[in-house]
Coordinates of C-alpha atoms in Angstrom, one line a residue:
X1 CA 15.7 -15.3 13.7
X2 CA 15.5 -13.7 16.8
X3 CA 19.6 -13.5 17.2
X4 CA 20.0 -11.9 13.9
X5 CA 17.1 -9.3 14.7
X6 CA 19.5 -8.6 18.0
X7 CA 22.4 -8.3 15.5
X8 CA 20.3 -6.0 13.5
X9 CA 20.0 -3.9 16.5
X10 CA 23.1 -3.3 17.6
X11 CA 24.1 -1.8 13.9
X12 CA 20.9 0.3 14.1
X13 CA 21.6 1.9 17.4
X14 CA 25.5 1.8 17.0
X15 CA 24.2 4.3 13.7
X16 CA 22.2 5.9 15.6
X17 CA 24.5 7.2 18.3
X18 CA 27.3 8.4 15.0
X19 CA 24.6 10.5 13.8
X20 CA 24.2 12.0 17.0
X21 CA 27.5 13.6 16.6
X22 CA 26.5 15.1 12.8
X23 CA 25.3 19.0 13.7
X24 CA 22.6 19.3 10.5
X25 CA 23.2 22.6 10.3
X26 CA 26.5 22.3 9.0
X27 CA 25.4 20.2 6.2
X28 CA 24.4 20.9 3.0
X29 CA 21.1 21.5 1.9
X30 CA 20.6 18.2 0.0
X31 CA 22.5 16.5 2.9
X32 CA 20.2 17.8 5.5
X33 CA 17.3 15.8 3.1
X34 CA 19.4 13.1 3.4
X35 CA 20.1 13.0 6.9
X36 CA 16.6 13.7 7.9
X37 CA 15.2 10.8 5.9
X38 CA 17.7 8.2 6.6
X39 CA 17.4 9.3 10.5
X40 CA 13.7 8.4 10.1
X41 CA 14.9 5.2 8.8
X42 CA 16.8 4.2 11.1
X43 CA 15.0 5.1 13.8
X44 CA 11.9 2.8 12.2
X45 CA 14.1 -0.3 11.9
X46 CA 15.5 -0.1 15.3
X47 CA 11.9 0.7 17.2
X48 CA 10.7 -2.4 15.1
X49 CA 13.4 -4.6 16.4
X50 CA 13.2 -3.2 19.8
X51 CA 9.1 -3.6 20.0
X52 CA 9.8 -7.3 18.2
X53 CA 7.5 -6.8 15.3
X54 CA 9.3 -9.3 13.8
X55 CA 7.1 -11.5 15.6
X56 CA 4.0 -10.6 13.5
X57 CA 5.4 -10.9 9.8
X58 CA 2.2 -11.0 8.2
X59 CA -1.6 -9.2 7.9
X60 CA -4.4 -9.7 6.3
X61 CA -2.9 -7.8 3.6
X62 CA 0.2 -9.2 2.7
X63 CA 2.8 -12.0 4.0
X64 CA 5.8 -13.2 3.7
X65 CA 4.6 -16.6 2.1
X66 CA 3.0 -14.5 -0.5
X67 CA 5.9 -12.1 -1.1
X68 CA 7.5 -14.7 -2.6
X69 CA 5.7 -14.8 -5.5
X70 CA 7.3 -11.1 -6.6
X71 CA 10.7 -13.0 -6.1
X72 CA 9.9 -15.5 -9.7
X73 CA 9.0 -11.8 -11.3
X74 CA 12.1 -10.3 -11.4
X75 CA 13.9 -9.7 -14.4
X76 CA 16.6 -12.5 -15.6
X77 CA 18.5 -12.7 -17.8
X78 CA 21.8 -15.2 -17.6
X79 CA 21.7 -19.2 -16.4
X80 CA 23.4 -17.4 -13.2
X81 CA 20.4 -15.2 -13.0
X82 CA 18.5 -18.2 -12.6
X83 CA 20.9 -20.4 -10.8
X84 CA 20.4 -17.8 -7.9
X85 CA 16.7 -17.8 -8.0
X86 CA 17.2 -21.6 -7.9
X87 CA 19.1 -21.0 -4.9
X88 CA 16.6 -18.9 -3.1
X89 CA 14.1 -21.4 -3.6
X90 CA 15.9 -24.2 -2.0
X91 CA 16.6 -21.9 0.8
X92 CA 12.5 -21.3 1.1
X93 CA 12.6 -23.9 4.2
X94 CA 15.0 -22.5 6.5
X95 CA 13.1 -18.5 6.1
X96 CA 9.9 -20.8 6.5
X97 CA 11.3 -22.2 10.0
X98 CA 12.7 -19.0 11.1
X99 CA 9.3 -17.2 10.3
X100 CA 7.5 -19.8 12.5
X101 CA 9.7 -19.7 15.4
X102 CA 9.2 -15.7 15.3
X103 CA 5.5 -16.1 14.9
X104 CA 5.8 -19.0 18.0
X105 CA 7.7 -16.4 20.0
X106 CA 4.8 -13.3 19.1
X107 CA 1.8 -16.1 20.3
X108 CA 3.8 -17.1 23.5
X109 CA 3.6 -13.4 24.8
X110 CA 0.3 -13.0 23.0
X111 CA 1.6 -10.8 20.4
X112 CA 0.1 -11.8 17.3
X113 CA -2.4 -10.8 14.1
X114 CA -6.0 -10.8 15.8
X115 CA -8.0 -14.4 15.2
X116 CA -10.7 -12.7 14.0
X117 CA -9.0 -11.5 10.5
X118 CA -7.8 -14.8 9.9
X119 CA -10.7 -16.8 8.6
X120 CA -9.5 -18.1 5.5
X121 CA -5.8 -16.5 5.4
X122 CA -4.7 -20.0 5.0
X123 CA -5.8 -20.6 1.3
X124 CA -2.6 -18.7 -0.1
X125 CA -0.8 -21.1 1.4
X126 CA -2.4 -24.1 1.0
X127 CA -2.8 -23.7 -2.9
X128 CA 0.9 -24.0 -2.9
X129 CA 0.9 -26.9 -0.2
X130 CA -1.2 -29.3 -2.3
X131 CA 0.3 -29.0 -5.9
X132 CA 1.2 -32.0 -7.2
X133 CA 3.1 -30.7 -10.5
X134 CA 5.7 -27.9 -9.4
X135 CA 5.9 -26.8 -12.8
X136 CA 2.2 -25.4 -12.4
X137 CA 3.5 -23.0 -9.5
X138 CA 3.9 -19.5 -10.2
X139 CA 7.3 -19.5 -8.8
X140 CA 8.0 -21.8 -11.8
X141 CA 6.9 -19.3 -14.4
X142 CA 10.6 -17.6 -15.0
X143 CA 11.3 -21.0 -16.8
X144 CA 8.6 -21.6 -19.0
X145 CA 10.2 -18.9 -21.5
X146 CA 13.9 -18.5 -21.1
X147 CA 15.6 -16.3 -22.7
X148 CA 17.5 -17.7 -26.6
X149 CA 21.3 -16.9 -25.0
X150 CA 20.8 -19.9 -22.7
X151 CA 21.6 -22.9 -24.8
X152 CA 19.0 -25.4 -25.0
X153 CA 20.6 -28.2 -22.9
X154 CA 21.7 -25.4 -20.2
X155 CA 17.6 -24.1 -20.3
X156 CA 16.8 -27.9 -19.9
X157 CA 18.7 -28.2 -17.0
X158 CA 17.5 -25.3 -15.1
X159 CA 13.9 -26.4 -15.9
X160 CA 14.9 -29.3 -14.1
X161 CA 16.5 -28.0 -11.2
X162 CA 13.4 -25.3 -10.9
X163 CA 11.1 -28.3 -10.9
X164 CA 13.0 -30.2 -8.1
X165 CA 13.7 -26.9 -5.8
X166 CA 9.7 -26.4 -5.6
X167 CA 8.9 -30.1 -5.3
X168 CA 11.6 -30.8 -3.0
X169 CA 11.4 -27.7 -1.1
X170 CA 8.8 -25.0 -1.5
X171 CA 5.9 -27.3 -1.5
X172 CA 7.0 -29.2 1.9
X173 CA 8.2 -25.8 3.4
X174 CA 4.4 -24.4 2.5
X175 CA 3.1 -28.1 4.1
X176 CA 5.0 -27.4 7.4
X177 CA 3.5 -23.9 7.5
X178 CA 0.0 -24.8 6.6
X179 CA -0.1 -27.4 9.5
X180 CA 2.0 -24.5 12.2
X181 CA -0.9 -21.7 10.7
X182 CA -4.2 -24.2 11.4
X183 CA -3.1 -26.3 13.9
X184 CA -1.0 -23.8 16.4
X185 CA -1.2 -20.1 15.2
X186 CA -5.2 -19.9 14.8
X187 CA -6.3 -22.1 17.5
X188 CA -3.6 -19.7 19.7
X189 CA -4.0 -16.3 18.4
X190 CA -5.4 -13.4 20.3
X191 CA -9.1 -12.8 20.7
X192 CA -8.7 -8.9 20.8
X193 CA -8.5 -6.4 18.0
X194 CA -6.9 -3.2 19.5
X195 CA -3.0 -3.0 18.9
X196 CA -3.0 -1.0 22.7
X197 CA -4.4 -4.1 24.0
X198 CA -1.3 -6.3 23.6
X199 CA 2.1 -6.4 25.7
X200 CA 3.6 -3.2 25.1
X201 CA 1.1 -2.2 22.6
X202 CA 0.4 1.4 23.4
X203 CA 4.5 1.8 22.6
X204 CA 3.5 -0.2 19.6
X205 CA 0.8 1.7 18.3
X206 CA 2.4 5.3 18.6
X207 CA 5.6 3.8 16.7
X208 CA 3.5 2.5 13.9
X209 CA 2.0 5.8 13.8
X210 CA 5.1 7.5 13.8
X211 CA 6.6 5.2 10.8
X212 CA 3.5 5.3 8.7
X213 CA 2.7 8.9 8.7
X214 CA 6.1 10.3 10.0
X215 CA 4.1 12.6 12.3
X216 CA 3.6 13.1 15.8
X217 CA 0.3 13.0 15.8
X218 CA -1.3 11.0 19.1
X219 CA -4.4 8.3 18.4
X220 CA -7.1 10.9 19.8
X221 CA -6.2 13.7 17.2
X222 CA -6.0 11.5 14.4
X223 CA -9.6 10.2 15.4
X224 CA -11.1 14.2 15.2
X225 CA -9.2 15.2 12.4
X226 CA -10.9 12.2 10.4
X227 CA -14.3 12.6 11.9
X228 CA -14.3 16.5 10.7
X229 CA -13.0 15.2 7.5
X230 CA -16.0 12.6 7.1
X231 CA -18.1 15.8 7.7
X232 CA -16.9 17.6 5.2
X233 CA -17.0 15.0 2.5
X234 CA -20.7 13.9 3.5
X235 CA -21.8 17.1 2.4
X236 CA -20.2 17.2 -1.1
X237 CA -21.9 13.6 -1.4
X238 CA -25.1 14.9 -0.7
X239 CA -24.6 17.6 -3.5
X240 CA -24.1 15.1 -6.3
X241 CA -27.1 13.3 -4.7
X242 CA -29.5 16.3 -5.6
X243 CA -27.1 17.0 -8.3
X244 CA -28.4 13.6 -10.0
X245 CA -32.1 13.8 -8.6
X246 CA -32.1 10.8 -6.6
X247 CA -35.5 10.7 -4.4
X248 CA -34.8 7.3 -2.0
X249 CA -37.4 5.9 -0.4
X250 CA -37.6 8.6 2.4
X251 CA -35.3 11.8 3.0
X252 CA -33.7 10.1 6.3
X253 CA -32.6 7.2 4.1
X254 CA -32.0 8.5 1.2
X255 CA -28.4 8.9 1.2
X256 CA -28.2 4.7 2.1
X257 CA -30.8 4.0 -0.5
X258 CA -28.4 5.8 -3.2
X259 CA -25.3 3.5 -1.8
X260 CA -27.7 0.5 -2.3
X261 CA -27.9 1.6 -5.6
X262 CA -24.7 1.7 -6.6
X263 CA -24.0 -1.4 -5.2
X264 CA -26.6 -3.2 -6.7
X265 CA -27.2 -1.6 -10.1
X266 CA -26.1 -3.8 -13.1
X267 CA -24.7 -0.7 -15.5
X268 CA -21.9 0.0 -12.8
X269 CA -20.0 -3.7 -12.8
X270 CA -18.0 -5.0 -15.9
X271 CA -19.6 -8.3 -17.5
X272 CA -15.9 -9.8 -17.8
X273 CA -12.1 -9.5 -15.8
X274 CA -11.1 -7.5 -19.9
X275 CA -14.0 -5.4 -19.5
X276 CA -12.3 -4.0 -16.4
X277 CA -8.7 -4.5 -17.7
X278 CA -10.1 -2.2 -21.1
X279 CA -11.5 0.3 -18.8
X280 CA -8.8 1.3 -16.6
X281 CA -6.3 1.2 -19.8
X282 CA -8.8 3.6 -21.3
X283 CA -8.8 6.0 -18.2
X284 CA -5.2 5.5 -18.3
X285 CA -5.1 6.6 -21.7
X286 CA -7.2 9.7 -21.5
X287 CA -5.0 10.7 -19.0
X288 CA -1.5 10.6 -21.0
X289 CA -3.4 13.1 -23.0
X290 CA -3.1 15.7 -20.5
X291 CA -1.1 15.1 -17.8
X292 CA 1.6 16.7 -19.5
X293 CA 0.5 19.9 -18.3
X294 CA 0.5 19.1 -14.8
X295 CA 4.1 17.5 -14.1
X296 CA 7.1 16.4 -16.1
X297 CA 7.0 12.9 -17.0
X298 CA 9.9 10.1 -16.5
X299 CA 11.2 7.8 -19.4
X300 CA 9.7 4.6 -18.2
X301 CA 6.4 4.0 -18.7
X302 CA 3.9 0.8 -16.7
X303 CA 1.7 -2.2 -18.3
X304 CA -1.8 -2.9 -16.9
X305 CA -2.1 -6.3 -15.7
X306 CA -4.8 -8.3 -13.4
X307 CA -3.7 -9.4 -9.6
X308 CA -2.1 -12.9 -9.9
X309 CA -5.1 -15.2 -8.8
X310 CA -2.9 -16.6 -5.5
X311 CA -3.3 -13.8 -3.7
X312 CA -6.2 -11.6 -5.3
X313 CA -8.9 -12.8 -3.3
X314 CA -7.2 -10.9 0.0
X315 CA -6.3 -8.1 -2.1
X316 CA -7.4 -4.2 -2.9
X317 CA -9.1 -3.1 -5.8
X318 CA -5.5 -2.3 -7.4
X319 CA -1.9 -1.7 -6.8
X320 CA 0.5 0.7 -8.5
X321 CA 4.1 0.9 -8.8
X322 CA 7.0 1.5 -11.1
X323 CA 6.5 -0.3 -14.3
X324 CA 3.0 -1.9 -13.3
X325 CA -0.8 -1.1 -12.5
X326 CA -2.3 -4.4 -11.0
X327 CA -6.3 -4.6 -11.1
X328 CA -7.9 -7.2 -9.5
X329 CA -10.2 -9.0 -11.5
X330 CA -11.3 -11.3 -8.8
X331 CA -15.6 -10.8 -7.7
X332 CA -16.7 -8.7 -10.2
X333 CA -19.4 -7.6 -8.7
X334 CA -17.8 -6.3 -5.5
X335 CA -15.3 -4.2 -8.9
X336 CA -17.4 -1.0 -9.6
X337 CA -16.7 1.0 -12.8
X338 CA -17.8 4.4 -10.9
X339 CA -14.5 4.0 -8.6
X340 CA -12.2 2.7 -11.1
X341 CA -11.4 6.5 -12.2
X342 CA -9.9 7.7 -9.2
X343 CA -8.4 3.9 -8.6
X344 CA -6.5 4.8 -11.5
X345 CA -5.4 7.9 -11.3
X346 CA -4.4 6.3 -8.2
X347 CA -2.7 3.7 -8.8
X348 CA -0.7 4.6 -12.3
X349 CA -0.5 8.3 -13.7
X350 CA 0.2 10.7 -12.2
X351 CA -0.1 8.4 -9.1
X352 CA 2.5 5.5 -8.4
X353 CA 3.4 4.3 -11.3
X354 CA 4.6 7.9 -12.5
X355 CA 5.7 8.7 -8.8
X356 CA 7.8 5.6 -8.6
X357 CA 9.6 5.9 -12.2
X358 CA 10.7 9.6 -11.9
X359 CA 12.0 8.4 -8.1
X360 CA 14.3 6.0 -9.7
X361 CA 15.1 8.8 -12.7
X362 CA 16.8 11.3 -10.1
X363 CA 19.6 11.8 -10.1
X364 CA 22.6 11.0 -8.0
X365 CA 20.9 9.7 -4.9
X366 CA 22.0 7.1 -1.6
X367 CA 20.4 4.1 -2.6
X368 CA 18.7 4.4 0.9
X369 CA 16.7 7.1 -0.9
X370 CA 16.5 5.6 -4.1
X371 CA 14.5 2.6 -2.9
X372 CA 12.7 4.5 -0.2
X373 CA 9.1 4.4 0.3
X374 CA 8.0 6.4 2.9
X375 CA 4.0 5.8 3.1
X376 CA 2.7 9.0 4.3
X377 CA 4.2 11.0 0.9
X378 CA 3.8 7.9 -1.6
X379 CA 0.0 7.4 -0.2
X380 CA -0.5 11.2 0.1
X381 CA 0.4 11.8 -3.3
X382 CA -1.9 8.8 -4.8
X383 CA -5.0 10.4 -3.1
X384 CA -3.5 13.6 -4.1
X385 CA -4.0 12.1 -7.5
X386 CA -7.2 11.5 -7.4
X387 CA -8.2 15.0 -6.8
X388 CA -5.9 16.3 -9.6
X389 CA -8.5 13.7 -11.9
X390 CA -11.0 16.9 -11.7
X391 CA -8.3 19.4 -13.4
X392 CA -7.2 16.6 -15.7
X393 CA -10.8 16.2 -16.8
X394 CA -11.0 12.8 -16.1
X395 CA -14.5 12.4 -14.4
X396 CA -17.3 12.3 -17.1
X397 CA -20.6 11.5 -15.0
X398 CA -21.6 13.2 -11.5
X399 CA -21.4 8.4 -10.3
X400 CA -17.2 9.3 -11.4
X401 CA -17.6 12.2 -9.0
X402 CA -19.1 10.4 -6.8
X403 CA -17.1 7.4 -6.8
X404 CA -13.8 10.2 -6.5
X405 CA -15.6 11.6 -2.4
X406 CA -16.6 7.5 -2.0
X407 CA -12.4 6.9 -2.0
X408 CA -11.8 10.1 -0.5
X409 CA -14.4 9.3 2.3
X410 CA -12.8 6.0 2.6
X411 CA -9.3 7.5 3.7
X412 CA -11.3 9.8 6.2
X413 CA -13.0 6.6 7.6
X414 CA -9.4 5.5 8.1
X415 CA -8.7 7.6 10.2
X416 CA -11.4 7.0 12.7
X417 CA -11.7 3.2 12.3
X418 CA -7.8 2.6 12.9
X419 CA -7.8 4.5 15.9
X420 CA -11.1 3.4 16.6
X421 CA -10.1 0.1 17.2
X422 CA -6.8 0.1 18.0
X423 CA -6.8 3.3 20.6
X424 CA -10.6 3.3 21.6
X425 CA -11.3 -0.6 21.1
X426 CA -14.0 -0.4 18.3
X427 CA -15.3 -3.9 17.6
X428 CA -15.0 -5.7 14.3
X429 CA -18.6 -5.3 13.8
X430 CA -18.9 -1.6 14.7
X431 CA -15.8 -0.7 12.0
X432 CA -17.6 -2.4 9.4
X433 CA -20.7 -0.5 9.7
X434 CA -18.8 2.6 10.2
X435 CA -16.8 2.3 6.4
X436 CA -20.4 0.6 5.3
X437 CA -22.3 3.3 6.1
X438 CA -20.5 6.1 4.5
X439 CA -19.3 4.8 1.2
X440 CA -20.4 3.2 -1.8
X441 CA -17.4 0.5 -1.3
X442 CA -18.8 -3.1 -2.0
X443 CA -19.3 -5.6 0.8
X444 CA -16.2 -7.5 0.1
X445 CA -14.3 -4.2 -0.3
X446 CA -15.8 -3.4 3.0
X447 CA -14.5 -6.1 4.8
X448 CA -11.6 -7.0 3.4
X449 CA -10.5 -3.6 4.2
X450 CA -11.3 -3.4 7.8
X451 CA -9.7 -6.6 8.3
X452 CA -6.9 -5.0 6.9
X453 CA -6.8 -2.2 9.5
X454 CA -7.3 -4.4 12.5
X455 CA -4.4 -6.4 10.8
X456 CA -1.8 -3.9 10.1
X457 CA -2.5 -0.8 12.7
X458 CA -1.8 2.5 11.5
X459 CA -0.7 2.0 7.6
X460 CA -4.0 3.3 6.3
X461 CA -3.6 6.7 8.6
X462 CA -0.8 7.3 5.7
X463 CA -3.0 8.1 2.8
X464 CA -5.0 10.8 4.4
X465 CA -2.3 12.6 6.5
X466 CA -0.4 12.4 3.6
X467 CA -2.7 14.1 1.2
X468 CA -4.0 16.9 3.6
X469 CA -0.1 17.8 3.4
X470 CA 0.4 17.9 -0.2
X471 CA -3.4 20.2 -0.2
X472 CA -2.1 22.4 2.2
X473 CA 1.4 23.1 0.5
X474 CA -0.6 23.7 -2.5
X475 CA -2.4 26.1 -0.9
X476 CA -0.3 28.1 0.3
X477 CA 2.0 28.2 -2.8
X478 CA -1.0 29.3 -4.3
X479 CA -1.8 32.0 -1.9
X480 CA 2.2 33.4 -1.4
X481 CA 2.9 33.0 -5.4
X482 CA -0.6 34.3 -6.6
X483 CA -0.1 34.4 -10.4
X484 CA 3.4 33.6 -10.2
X485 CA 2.1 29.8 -8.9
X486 CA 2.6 27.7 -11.7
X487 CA 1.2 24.0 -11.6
X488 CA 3.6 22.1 -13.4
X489 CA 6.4 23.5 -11.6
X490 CA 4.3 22.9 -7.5
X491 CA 4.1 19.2 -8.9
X492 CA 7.7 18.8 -10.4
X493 CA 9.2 20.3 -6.7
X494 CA 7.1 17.9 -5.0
X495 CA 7.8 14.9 -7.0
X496 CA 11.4 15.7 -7.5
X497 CA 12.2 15.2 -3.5
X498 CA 11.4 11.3 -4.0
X499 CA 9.9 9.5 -0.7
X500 CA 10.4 12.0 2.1
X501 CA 8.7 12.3 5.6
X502 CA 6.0 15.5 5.8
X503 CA 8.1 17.7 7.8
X504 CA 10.8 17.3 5.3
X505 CA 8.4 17.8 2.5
X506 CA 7.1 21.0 4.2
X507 CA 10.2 22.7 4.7
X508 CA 11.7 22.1 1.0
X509 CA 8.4 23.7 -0.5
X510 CA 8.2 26.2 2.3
X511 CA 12.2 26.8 0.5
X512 CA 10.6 26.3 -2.9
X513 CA 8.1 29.0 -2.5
X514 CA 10.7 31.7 -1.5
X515 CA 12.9 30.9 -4.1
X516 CA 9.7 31.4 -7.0
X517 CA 9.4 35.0 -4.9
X518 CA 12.9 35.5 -5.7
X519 CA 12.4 34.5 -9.5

């Protein structure tokens, strides 16, 4: 609630002003890492609190009704493991409330997710709201298997206590919010899409800026940098175009005919959700062949599995993190095969999924490090990843290549649509046509993600900004190192820093290139 955000603050600033008095210099050099990125922290969760984001705790993208589905996917173990999950659920209500009043607060002073993203956003929550058997929730599924050192009477207990914490309170709590979300918070929410436009938005804006890229970049710069960018890219689409022979109907519409194409053409869509499942576990797969060369690998290793069916209709083509690749098996024919290369690459080795496990694999850390995701590196790296697929060998056909510059492109058209609409008040319309017209992305892909931007303002400048970085670093290792520069060892010193803000990044591999001159 609002009182514990003010709480919140207090610590946050009272932080802030002790680390005023720490002189980085006279730190160590791992300290000054660690000073740096817990700084950047801090300084993100007291701007939030201070702007009252709090107020918007959901996009089109995610929520915090959803989130609770990770909560039944966490490893247990002991009856007390689940006792406390039990716990959590019965406590589902008073979150719920205190989620509603923030969200009553954020329409009041008309800060709130635009109305026009929100077509639809309440089916995740009324597929909980209408169950009539709790047992066929998803937050019931810890107990449908528990684990032999529970007795049986004990296991039968908790089944019944898990049964009566959803019926008694997760399904009412997701009732009460259904009615709030269709009745109060649509009817109420704001008709404009730019973040600028809302009470203190332009102080809004730059801070999500600042968190997601950890730059200090201003909206108009952002907007050329990704408009030279979809320039660039444009022309190495064209080349696989002729590369392919492609005529179109006419020269002018050529490279729109070609996106129709792949849209539209049978041989690029799996027939089944384990066609696509079997596909990325084969890219996947391919790539454990070689990837060994490029970086050193962690212990842990990830499972390919499809988007729980709650929430895959609002989400991306895939997610990747520590110990899972998620595909989304939902509209096939909106799931092209010709993007699911650099999706994967992406989204599990050598992207997240590798990035995350040899994170939690460092060594002696802070935990504010060890559980850090800073978007602008994480993101950076996965699209990073995507381009490292060429070396690795992992596009076979000139439609992989192409489908490679299609995601590429799309975190170019990022960068112009986000501030498009939230600094130059694009309308929902014009950003749809804009990502439409310039990449092979399905419809649904299309608009799911722009309602995504116009939802949650400046997250997607992270991928981008992130990955022109980790190109440029590369480059000039490259350049300073000439055949000293060795691959395997770039990747390792970038990987090894775990989630860190670009400038931090910069200066340890500006330090790691000196110290290869040295060698």
């Amino acid at each position: 609630g609002a009182e514990a955000q003010q709480a919140r603050l207090k610590v946050w600033d009272d932080v802030l002003e002790q680390l005023k008095t720490v002189d980085p210099a006279t730190l160590s050099a791992e300290n000054q890492v660690n000073y740096a990125i817990y700084k950047y922290q801090v300084e993100n969760l007291a701007d939030e609190v201070r702007l009252r984001a709090y107020e918007m705790p959901f996009n089109s993208d995610s929520s915090f009704w959803s989130n609770l589905g990770f909560m039944a996917r966490r490893e247990m173990k002991t009856a007390q493991d689940y006792r406390s999950y039990i716990a959590r659920l019965n406590d589902v209500p008073r979150y719920f409330d205190q989620q509603t009043a923030n969200m009553r607060a954020g329409l009041e002073r008309g800060f709130s997710v635009p109305r026009a993203v929100l077509e639809g956003r309440d089916v995740s929550i009324s597929t909980v709201a209408e169950l009539k058997d709790p047992g066929e929730s998803p937050l019931y599924a810890p107990f449908r298997k528990l684990p032999a050192s529970i007795p049986a009477d004990e296991q039968q207990k908790l089944r019944e206590e898990a049964r009566q914490a959803i019926g008694g309170s997760v399904i009412p709590a997701f009732g009460k919010l259904l009615a709030f979300f269709r009745e109060e918070y649509v009817p109420q929410a704001r008709t404009t899409l730019a973040a600028e436009k809302m009470p203190g938005g332009k102080a809004f804006y730059r801070q999500q800026i600042r968190e997601y890229t950890t730059l200090d970049m201003s909206p108009q710069q952002i907007h050329a940098l990704g408009l030279s960018e979809v320039n660039r890219i444009q022309q190495e689409m064209n080349a696989i175009i002729d590369k392919v022979g492609f005529k179109g109907s006419s020269e002018q519409t050529r490279f729109a005919d070609f996106l129709e194409f792949l849209r539209t053409d049978p041989q690029f869509y799996a027939k089944t959700p384990e066609e696509l499942l079997w596909r990325a576990a084969w890219i996947s797969k391919r790539g454990d062949g070689v990837i060994g060369k490029f970086m050193t690998l962690p212990r842990a290793r990830f499972t390919i599995v499809p988007v729980p069916p709650d929430i895959a209709p609002f989400w991306t083509a895939g997610r990747g993190g520590m110990g899972t690749y998620w595909v989304n098996t939902y509209n096939l024919p909106a799931r092209p095969l010709y993007n699911l290369p650099a999706l994967t690459l992406h989204e599990s080795d050598p992207g997240h999924a590798l990035q995350g496990a040899l994170a939690a694999e460092q060594g002696e850390q802070p935990d504010f490090r060890r559980g850090a995701y800073i978007s602008a590196y994480g993101e950076g790296w996965g699209l990073y990843s995507e381009k490292l697929g060429i070396e690795m060998g992992i596009y076979e056909t000139p439609y992989e290549d192409f489908g490679r510059l299609t995601y590429e492109m799309w975190r170019a058209c990022r960068l112009v649509i986000d501030t498009g609409v939230h600094h130059y008040g694009w309308s929902r319309e014009r950003a749809i046509a804009y990502l439409r017209d310039h990449t092979a992305l399905s419809e649904h892909e299309v608009t799911t993600e722009v309602d995504r931007y116009i939802s949650w303002p400046a997250q997607a400048l992270s991928y981008k900004l992130g990955e022109i970085t980790i190109v440029k670093l590369r480059a000039q290792a490259e350049k300073e190192l000439g055949d000293r520069f060795d691959v395997k060892s770039f990747h390792d010193a970038v990987l090894k820093q775990g989630s860190v803000p670009l400038p931090v990044l910069e200066s340890q591999i500006k330090a790691y290139i000196e110290e290869r001159k040295k060698a």
